Amino acid sequence: MLLHLLAFTGVTTAQFFDTTGGFRPFGPGYNHGAYPQDFNVVGPALEAVHDSQSAPTGLAVDTALNLYLTYPRNFGQTPNNVVICTDFNNEKPWPSAEIQNCTTGQDPTTCFLNVQNVVLDSIGQLWIVDSGIPYYDAVAGMNQAIYGGAKIMSFNQTTSELLRTYTVPQALLAHGTNINDLRINNTLGTNGYAFITDESTNSSILAINLDDGSTVRRLFNTSVVRADDKYVGSYDGNLIYGWNGTKKSFLSTGADGIALASGNFYYGVLASRRFYYVSQSLVVNTSVSDAEVLAAVQFPGQCASEQAGFTADDRGRVYILASEQNAIYYVDTAYPVNETVNGVSGNSTGLIPAEDYVVKTLVRNGMIQHADSAAILDGYLYFCTNQLELGPSRQYNNTDNRKGPFRSFRVWIGRGPAV
């Protein structure tokens, strides 16, 4: 009997290990995901740079490497809307304590209502984008911005002096406009342009002429900015719906993250797995019709995750914060690249056509719990996390399942910010 078992074991061993294409045992070294701890960590190590007690959505880094965060009022009031981090755990209101909260009767162009993001431009100015939606309306789902409250503001990064305020025109606040993210091109036109996403259900993209303050809205209520019909996302393995108490809905967040690279405006539709780009010059050219702008939008394909923030570096690489995958993706938009794709050598020059885009993973890590906004400086990519999908509007009976502290990180990329 023993001899028989040994002989059988020998045959089995030969079948497992010696036969080409034969079966392999299930276990570490042979199979992906053999154990729970085999969650695949991709890319370089994360370096923590700040812990927040509240959940931030916006992040910027100035040229002196100061870190700024925004604490929006989408789920309730926050004492400070924008802060500068003074050390790993501490912050102070920025640019001042007085500007953080509009008081009754105050001109909403002069104070913060609901700042979503803070960004640094290429000439050393810090900008904020304020949705203008008061916290009590945001919590109630009444996303109607106040005229004068929906605005962008520029500040001197050294003195914190307010330089200029640009308000979204009253006519463009119809249909629940909800401005969410912002990028600045200081070189386009006479004095530059601000590009903004409107993440409302109808959605659109806006461009503000920084010379005269005029604003144009593009792609309003079109398929390239609207959420997928009945979209359901995934977060840490759980499906995510919208909730009002026990009433279920589907997420409908439209165009959200922005990056400016290679002369284009890149953006993602949050409640989808789609991202797009369109020429910046075309967007701001008021002699071009909305239909012509829509026809020029490029769709490189889906990217396997809903996306929050975008950013770009000085070599045309766009970074996509992929919340469903606990990851940050990237896609190269200009040659040279490391691979031949569709018969085109990576050593080519010029811009890469949309059909040749290949989205890749920069970093994936269980600590990346909904990366929301990112910035590049001094060779590092900085980003904040906020566990957005665990917030009350996305949890049954509006339970807030987020657990702080909420950590911001940086990861080495060896590149500078897009100019």
Coordinates of C-alpha atoms in Angstrom, one line a residue:
M1 CA 0.0 0.0 0.0
L2 CA 2.8 2.4 0.9
L3 CA 4.6 1.6 -2.3
H4 CA 1.4 2.2 -4.2
L5 CA 1.0 5.7 -2.6
L6 CA 4.6 6.6 -3.3
A7 CA 4.2 5.6 -6.9
F8 CA 1.0 7.6 -7.2
T9 CA 2.7 10.7 -5.6
G10 CA 5.5 10.4 -8.1
V11 CA 3.1 10.4 -11.0
T12 CA 1.2 13.4 -9.5
T13 CA 4.4 15.3 -8.9
A14 CA 5.5 14.7 -12.5
Q15 CA 2.2 15.9 -13.8
F16 CA 2.3 19.1 -11.7
F17 CA 5.9 20.1 -12.2
D18 CA 7.4 18.4 -15.3
T19 CA 4.6 18.3 -17.8
T20 CA 4.6 21.4 -20.1
G21 CA 1.3 23.1 -19.6
G22 CA 0.4 20.8 -16.8
F23 CA -1.5 21.8 -13.6
R24 CA 0.1 23.7 -10.8
P25 CA -0.8 23.7 -7.1
F26 CA -2.7 26.7 -5.7
G27 CA -0.4 28.8 -3.5
P28 CA 2.2 31.6 -3.3
G29 CA 4.7 31.5 -6.1
Y30 CA 2.3 29.9 -8.4
N31 CA -0.9 31.9 -8.5
H32 CA -2.0 35.5 -8.3
G33 CA -4.1 36.3 -5.3
A34 CA -3.5 33.0 -3.4
Y35 CA -3.9 34.8 -0.1
P36 CA -5.7 38.0 0.9
Q37 CA -2.5 39.8 1.6
D38 CA -1.5 39.3 -2.0
F39 CA -3.3 42.7 -2.9
N40 CA -1.0 43.8 -5.7
V41 CA 1.0 46.9 -4.7
V42 CA 2.3 48.6 -7.9
G43 CA 4.9 51.4 -8.2
P44 CA 7.1 53.2 -5.7
A45 CA 6.5 53.6 -2.0
L46 CA 4.1 56.4 -0.8
E47 CA 5.5 59.1 1.5
A48 CA 2.9 60.6 3.9
V49 CA 3.1 64.4 4.0
H50 CA 0.1 65.4 6.1
D51 CA -2.8 64.0 8.2
S52 CA -6.1 65.8 8.2
Q53 CA -8.9 65.3 10.7
S54 CA -11.5 66.3 8.1
A55 CA -11.7 65.0 4.5
P56 CA -10.1 67.3 1.9
T57 CA -10.9 67.5 -1.7
G58 CA -8.4 70.0 -3.0
L59 CA -4.6 70.2 -2.8
A60 CA -1.9 72.5 -4.0
V61 CA 1.8 72.9 -3.4
D62 CA 3.5 76.3 -3.8
T63 CA 7.0 77.0 -5.0
A64 CA 8.2 77.0 -1.4
L65 CA 6.8 73.5 -1.0
N66 CA 4.0 74.7 1.3
L67 CA 1.0 72.3 1.2
Y68 CA -2.6 73.7 0.9
L69 CA -5.8 71.8 1.3
T70 CA -9.5 72.5 0.9
Y71 CA -12.3 71.2 3.1
P72 CA -15.5 71.6 1.1
R73 CA -19.0 71.9 2.6
N74 CA -20.7 69.3 0.5
F75 CA -21.6 67.1 3.6
G76 CA -21.9 69.9 6.1
Q77 CA -20.2 73.1 7.5
T78 CA -16.5 73.2 8.0
P79 CA -14.7 75.8 10.2
N80 CA -12.1 76.5 7.5
N81 CA -12.6 76.1 3.8
V82 CA -9.0 76.5 2.8
V83 CA -5.9 75.9 5.0
I84 CA -2.1 75.9 4.7
C85 CA -0.4 73.0 6.5
T86 CA 2.1 74.2 9.2
D87 CA 3.4 70.7 10.0
F88 CA 2.3 67.0 9.6
N89 CA -0.7 67.4 11.8
N90 CA -1.5 71.1 12.0
E91 CA -3.0 73.7 9.8
K92 CA -4.1 77.3 9.8
P93 CA -6.7 79.1 7.7
W94 CA -5.5 80.6 4.5
P95 CA -5.3 83.3 3.2
S96 CA -7.0 84.6 6.4
A97 CA -9.5 83.5 9.0
E98 CA -11.9 86.3 8.0
I99 CA -12.4 85.1 4.5
Q100 CA -13.4 81.5 5.4
N101 CA -17.1 82.0 6.1
C102 CA -19.5 84.4 4.4
T103 CA -21.7 86.2 7.0
T104 CA -25.3 87.1 6.6
G105 CA -25.6 89.9 4.1
Q106 CA -22.0 89.8 3.0
D107 CA -21.1 90.2 -0.7
P108 CA -20.5 86.5 -1.7
T109 CA -17.7 87.6 -4.1
T110 CA -15.5 88.6 -1.1
C111 CA -15.6 85.4 1.0
F112 CA -15.6 81.6 0.8
L113 CA -18.9 79.7 0.4
N114 CA -17.9 76.2 -0.7
V115 CA -14.3 76.0 -2.1
Q116 CA -13.6 72.8 -3.9
N117 CA -10.0 73.0 -5.0
V118 CA -6.9 75.2 -4.8
V119 CA -4.3 75.2 -7.6
L120 CA -1.0 76.9 -8.5
D121 CA -0.5 78.4 -11.9
S122 CA 2.8 78.7 -13.8
I123 CA 3.5 82.3 -12.6
G124 CA 3.3 81.7 -8.9
Q125 CA -0.4 82.6 -8.3
L126 CA -2.7 80.4 -6.2
W127 CA -6.3 80.0 -7.3
I128 CA -9.4 78.7 -5.6
V129 CA -12.6 77.5 -7.3
D130 CA -15.8 78.1 -5.2
S131 CA -19.0 76.3 -6.2
G132 CA -21.0 79.0 -4.6
I133 CA -23.4 76.4 -3.2
P134 CA -24.1 77.0 0.5
Y135 CA -23.5 74.0 2.7
Y136 CA -27.2 73.8 3.8
D137 CA -28.2 73.5 0.1
A138 CA -25.4 71.0 -0.7
V139 CA -26.5 68.7 2.2
A140 CA -30.1 68.9 1.1
G141 CA -29.2 68.1 -2.5
M142 CA -30.3 71.5 -3.7
N143 CA -27.2 72.3 -5.8
Q144 CA -28.1 75.8 -6.8
A145 CA -25.2 78.2 -6.7
I146 CA -25.6 81.8 -5.5
Y147 CA -24.7 84.4 -8.0
G148 CA -21.4 86.0 -6.9
G149 CA -20.6 82.9 -4.8
A150 CA -19.7 80.7 -7.9
K151 CA -16.3 82.2 -8.7
I152 CA -12.6 81.7 -9.0
M153 CA -10.1 83.9 -7.0
S154 CA -6.4 84.5 -7.5
F155 CA -3.9 85.2 -4.7
N156 CA -0.3 86.1 -4.4
Q157 CA 1.4 83.0 -3.0
T158 CA 3.9 85.0 -1.0
T159 CA 1.7 87.7 0.6
S160 CA -1.6 85.9 0.3
E161 CA -3.1 89.1 -1.1
L162 CA -6.3 88.7 -3.2
L163 CA -5.5 89.7 -6.7
R164 CA -8.7 89.3 -8.6
T165 CA -12.1 87.6 -8.5
Y166 CA -14.0 86.3 -11.5
T167 CA -17.6 85.3 -11.1
V168 CA -19.6 82.9 -13.2
P169 CA -22.3 84.9 -15.0
Q170 CA -25.9 84.5 -13.7
A171 CA -27.1 83.0 -17.0
L172 CA -24.6 80.1 -16.7
L173 CA -25.8 79.2 -13.2
A174 CA -29.1 77.7 -14.5
H175 CA -29.6 74.0 -14.5
G176 CA -27.7 73.5 -11.2
T177 CA -24.2 74.4 -12.4
N178 CA -21.7 73.0 -9.9
I179 CA -18.2 74.2 -10.7
N180 CA -15.7 71.8 -9.2
D181 CA -12.1 71.9 -10.6
L182 CA -9.9 74.5 -12.2
R183 CA -6.7 74.8 -14.2
I184 CA -5.0 77.9 -15.5
N185 CA -3.2 78.4 -18.8
N186 CA -1.3 81.7 -18.4
T187 CA 0.0 81.7 -22.0
L188 CA -3.2 81.5 -24.0
G189 CA -4.7 84.7 -25.3
T190 CA -3.8 88.1 -23.9
N191 CA -3.7 87.3 -20.2
G192 CA -4.5 83.6 -20.0
Y193 CA -7.6 81.5 -19.5
A194 CA -9.1 79.5 -16.6
F195 CA -10.6 76.2 -17.5
I196 CA -13.3 74.8 -15.2
T197 CA -15.4 71.7 -15.0
D198 CA -19.1 71.8 -14.0
E199 CA -19.9 68.4 -12.4
S200 CA -23.7 68.9 -12.3
T201 CA -26.0 66.3 -13.8
N202 CA -26.3 68.3 -17.0
S203 CA -22.6 69.2 -16.8
S204 CA -20.4 71.3 -19.0
I205 CA -16.9 72.9 -19.2
L206 CA -16.3 76.6 -18.8
A207 CA -13.5 78.9 -19.9
I208 CA -12.9 82.3 -18.4
N209 CA -10.9 84.9 -20.2
L210 CA -8.6 86.3 -17.5
D211 CA -8.1 89.5 -19.4
D212 CA -11.7 90.7 -19.5
G213 CA -13.6 88.1 -17.4
S214 CA -15.8 86.9 -20.2
T215 CA -17.0 83.3 -19.9
V216 CA -17.9 80.7 -22.4
R217 CA -19.7 77.4 -21.7
R218 CA -19.1 74.4 -23.9
L219 CA -20.4 70.8 -24.3
F220 CA -23.5 71.6 -22.1
N221 CA -25.7 68.5 -21.4
T222 CA -23.9 66.4 -24.1
S223 CA -23.0 62.8 -23.8
V224 CA -19.3 63.6 -23.4
V225 CA -19.8 65.3 -20.1
R226 CA -22.8 63.5 -18.6
A227 CA -22.6 60.4 -16.4
D228 CA -23.3 56.9 -17.6
D229 CA -27.0 56.0 -17.3
K230 CA -27.7 54.2 -14.0
Y231 CA -24.0 54.3 -13.2
V232 CA -22.9 52.1 -10.2
G233 CA -19.3 52.4 -9.0
S234 CA -17.2 50.2 -6.9
Y235 CA -15.1 51.0 -3.8
D236 CA -12.9 48.6 -1.9
G237 CA -15.0 45.8 -3.4
N238 CA -18.4 47.3 -2.5
L239 CA -20.9 48.7 -5.0
I240 CA -21.7 52.3 -4.5
Y241 CA -25.2 53.9 -5.0
G242 CA -26.6 57.3 -4.1
W243 CA -28.8 57.3 -1.0
N244 CA -31.4 59.6 0.5
G245 CA -32.2 57.8 3.7
T246 CA -33.4 54.4 2.4
K247 CA -34.2 55.7 -1.1
K248 CA -31.7 54.5 -3.7
S249 CA -30.5 56.5 -6.7
F250 CA -27.7 56.3 -9.2
L251 CA -24.6 58.6 -9.2
S252 CA -24.8 61.3 -11.8
T253 CA -21.6 63.3 -11.3
G254 CA -20.5 64.7 -14.7
A255 CA -17.2 66.2 -15.8
D256 CA -14.8 66.5 -12.8
G257 CA -11.0 66.3 -13.0
I258 CA -9.0 68.5 -15.3
A259 CA -5.5 68.5 -16.7
L260 CA -4.0 70.9 -19.3
A261 CA -1.3 69.2 -21.5
S262 CA -0.1 69.2 -25.1
G263 CA -2.4 72.1 -25.9
N264 CA -5.5 70.1 -24.9
F265 CA -8.1 70.2 -22.1
Y266 CA -8.2 66.7 -20.6
Y267 CA -11.1 65.8 -18.3
G268 CA -12.9 62.8 -16.9
V269 CA -16.5 62.1 -16.3
L270 CA -16.6 60.9 -12.6
A271 CA -19.7 58.7 -12.7
S272 CA -18.2 56.7 -15.6
R273 CA -15.0 55.2 -16.8
R274 CA -14.5 57.6 -19.6
F275 CA -12.0 60.4 -20.2
Y276 CA -11.8 62.9 -23.1
Y277 CA -9.8 65.7 -24.5
V278 CA -10.4 68.7 -26.7
S279 CA -8.2 71.6 -28.0
Q280 CA -7.9 74.5 -25.5
S281 CA -7.8 77.0 -28.4
L282 CA -11.0 75.6 -29.8
V283 CA -12.8 75.8 -26.5
V284 CA -12.0 79.5 -26.1
N285 CA -12.6 80.6 -29.7
T286 CA -16.0 82.2 -29.6
S287 CA -16.3 82.1 -33.4
V288 CA -16.4 78.3 -33.2
S289 CA -19.9 76.8 -32.6
D290 CA -20.7 74.4 -29.8
A291 CA -21.4 71.8 -32.4
E292 CA -17.9 72.2 -33.8
V293 CA -16.4 71.9 -30.4
L294 CA -18.4 68.7 -29.7
A295 CA -17.3 67.2 -33.0
A296 CA -13.6 67.9 -32.1
V297 CA -13.8 66.1 -28.7
Q298 CA -11.5 63.0 -28.7
F299 CA -12.3 59.8 -26.8
P300 CA -9.2 57.6 -26.2
G301 CA -11.3 54.9 -24.6
Q302 CA -12.4 53.8 -21.1
C303 CA -9.8 53.6 -18.3
A304 CA -11.2 50.9 -16.0
S305 CA -12.1 53.3 -13.2
E306 CA -14.1 56.3 -12.3
Q307 CA -11.8 59.2 -12.0
A308 CA -11.6 62.1 -9.6
G309 CA -8.7 64.5 -10.1
F310 CA -6.3 64.9 -13.0
T311 CA -2.9 66.6 -13.3
A312 CA -0.1 66.7 -15.9
D313 CA 3.6 67.1 -16.0
D314 CA 6.1 69.0 -18.2
R315 CA 6.5 66.1 -20.7
G316 CA 2.9 65.7 -21.6
R317 CA 2.0 62.9 -19.3
V318 CA -1.5 63.1 -17.8
Y319 CA -2.2 61.5 -14.4
I320 CA -5.6 60.1 -13.6
L321 CA -6.7 59.5 -10.0
A322 CA -8.5 56.1 -10.2
S323 CA -10.6 55.8 -7.1
E324 CA -12.1 52.4 -8.0
Q325 CA -8.7 50.8 -8.3
N326 CA -6.9 52.4 -5.2
A327 CA -4.5 53.7 -7.9
I328 CA -3.1 56.6 -9.9
Y329 CA -2.9 56.0 -13.6
Y330 CA -1.0 57.8 -16.3
V331 CA -1.2 58.2 -20.0
D332 CA 1.5 59.8 -22.3
T333 CA 0.1 62.3 -24.8
A334 CA 3.3 63.1 -26.6
Y335 CA 6.3 61.2 -28.0
P336 CA 8.8 59.8 -27.2
V337 CA 7.5 56.9 -25.2
N338 CA 9.0 53.5 -24.4
E339 CA 6.8 51.3 -26.6
T340 CA 5.8 50.8 -30.2
V341 CA 2.0 51.0 -30.4
N342 CA -0.1 50.1 -33.5
G343 CA 3.1 50.1 -35.6
V344 CA 4.2 53.6 -34.5
S345 CA 7.7 53.7 -33.0
G346 CA 8.0 55.2 -29.5
N347 CA 10.9 57.3 -30.8
S348 CA 8.5 59.3 -33.0
T349 CA 7.9 63.0 -32.4
G350 CA 4.8 65.1 -31.9
L351 CA 1.5 64.3 -30.2
I352 CA 0.2 60.8 -29.8
P353 CA -3.2 60.2 -31.6
A354 CA -6.0 59.2 -29.3
E355 CA -6.2 55.7 -30.8
D356 CA -2.6 55.1 -29.7
Y357 CA -3.1 56.1 -26.0
V358 CA -2.2 53.4 -23.5
V359 CA -3.2 54.0 -19.9
K360 CA -0.9 52.5 -17.3
T361 CA -0.6 52.3 -13.6
L362 CA 1.8 54.6 -11.8
V363 CA 1.0 53.4 -8.3
R364 CA -1.5 51.2 -6.6
N365 CA -1.8 50.8 -2.9
G366 CA -4.4 50.0 -0.3
M367 CA -3.6 53.4 1.4
I368 CA -4.9 55.2 -1.6
Q369 CA -8.5 55.6 -0.4
H370 CA -10.1 57.8 -3.1
A371 CA -7.3 60.1 -4.2
D372 CA -9.1 63.3 -5.1
S373 CA -6.7 66.1 -6.2
A374 CA -3.1 66.1 -7.2
A375 CA -0.3 68.5 -7.9
I376 CA 3.3 68.2 -9.2
L377 CA 6.3 70.0 -7.9
D378 CA 10.0 69.4 -7.3
G379 CA 9.9 65.9 -8.9
Y380 CA 7.0 64.6 -6.7
L381 CA 3.4 64.0 -7.4
Y382 CA 1.4 65.1 -4.3
F383 CA -2.2 63.9 -3.7
C384 CA -4.9 63.9 -1.0
T385 CA -7.3 61.1 -0.1
N386 CA -10.8 61.4 1.4
Q387 CA -12.8 58.2 1.3
L388 CA -15.5 60.0 -0.7
E389 CA -17.5 56.9 -1.4
L390 CA -17.9 56.2 2.3
G391 CA -19.5 59.6 2.8
P392 CA -23.2 59.9 3.8
S393 CA -24.6 60.6 0.3
R394 CA -23.2 57.3 -0.9
Q395 CA -24.0 55.1 2.1
Y396 CA -27.3 53.5 3.1
N397 CA -29.4 55.7 5.4
N398 CA -26.8 58.4 5.0
T399 CA -24.4 56.9 7.5
D400 CA -20.9 58.6 7.4
N401 CA -18.5 55.6 7.3
R402 CA -15.4 57.7 6.6
K403 CA -12.7 57.2 9.2
G404 CA -9.9 59.7 9.7
P405 CA -7.2 60.8 9.8
F406 CA -7.3 61.4 6.0
R407 CA -3.8 61.2 4.7
S408 CA -2.0 63.2 1.9
F409 CA 0.9 61.6 0.2
R410 CA 3.6 62.2 -2.3
V411 CA 5.3 59.8 -4.8
W412 CA 8.4 60.4 -6.8
I413 CA 8.0 60.8 -10.6
G414 CA 11.1 62.9 -11.4
R415 CA 9.2 65.4 -13.5
G416 CA 8.0 69.0 -13.1
P417 CA 4.5 70.5 -13.4
A418 CA 2.9 71.2 -16.8
V419 CA 3.5 74.7 -18.1

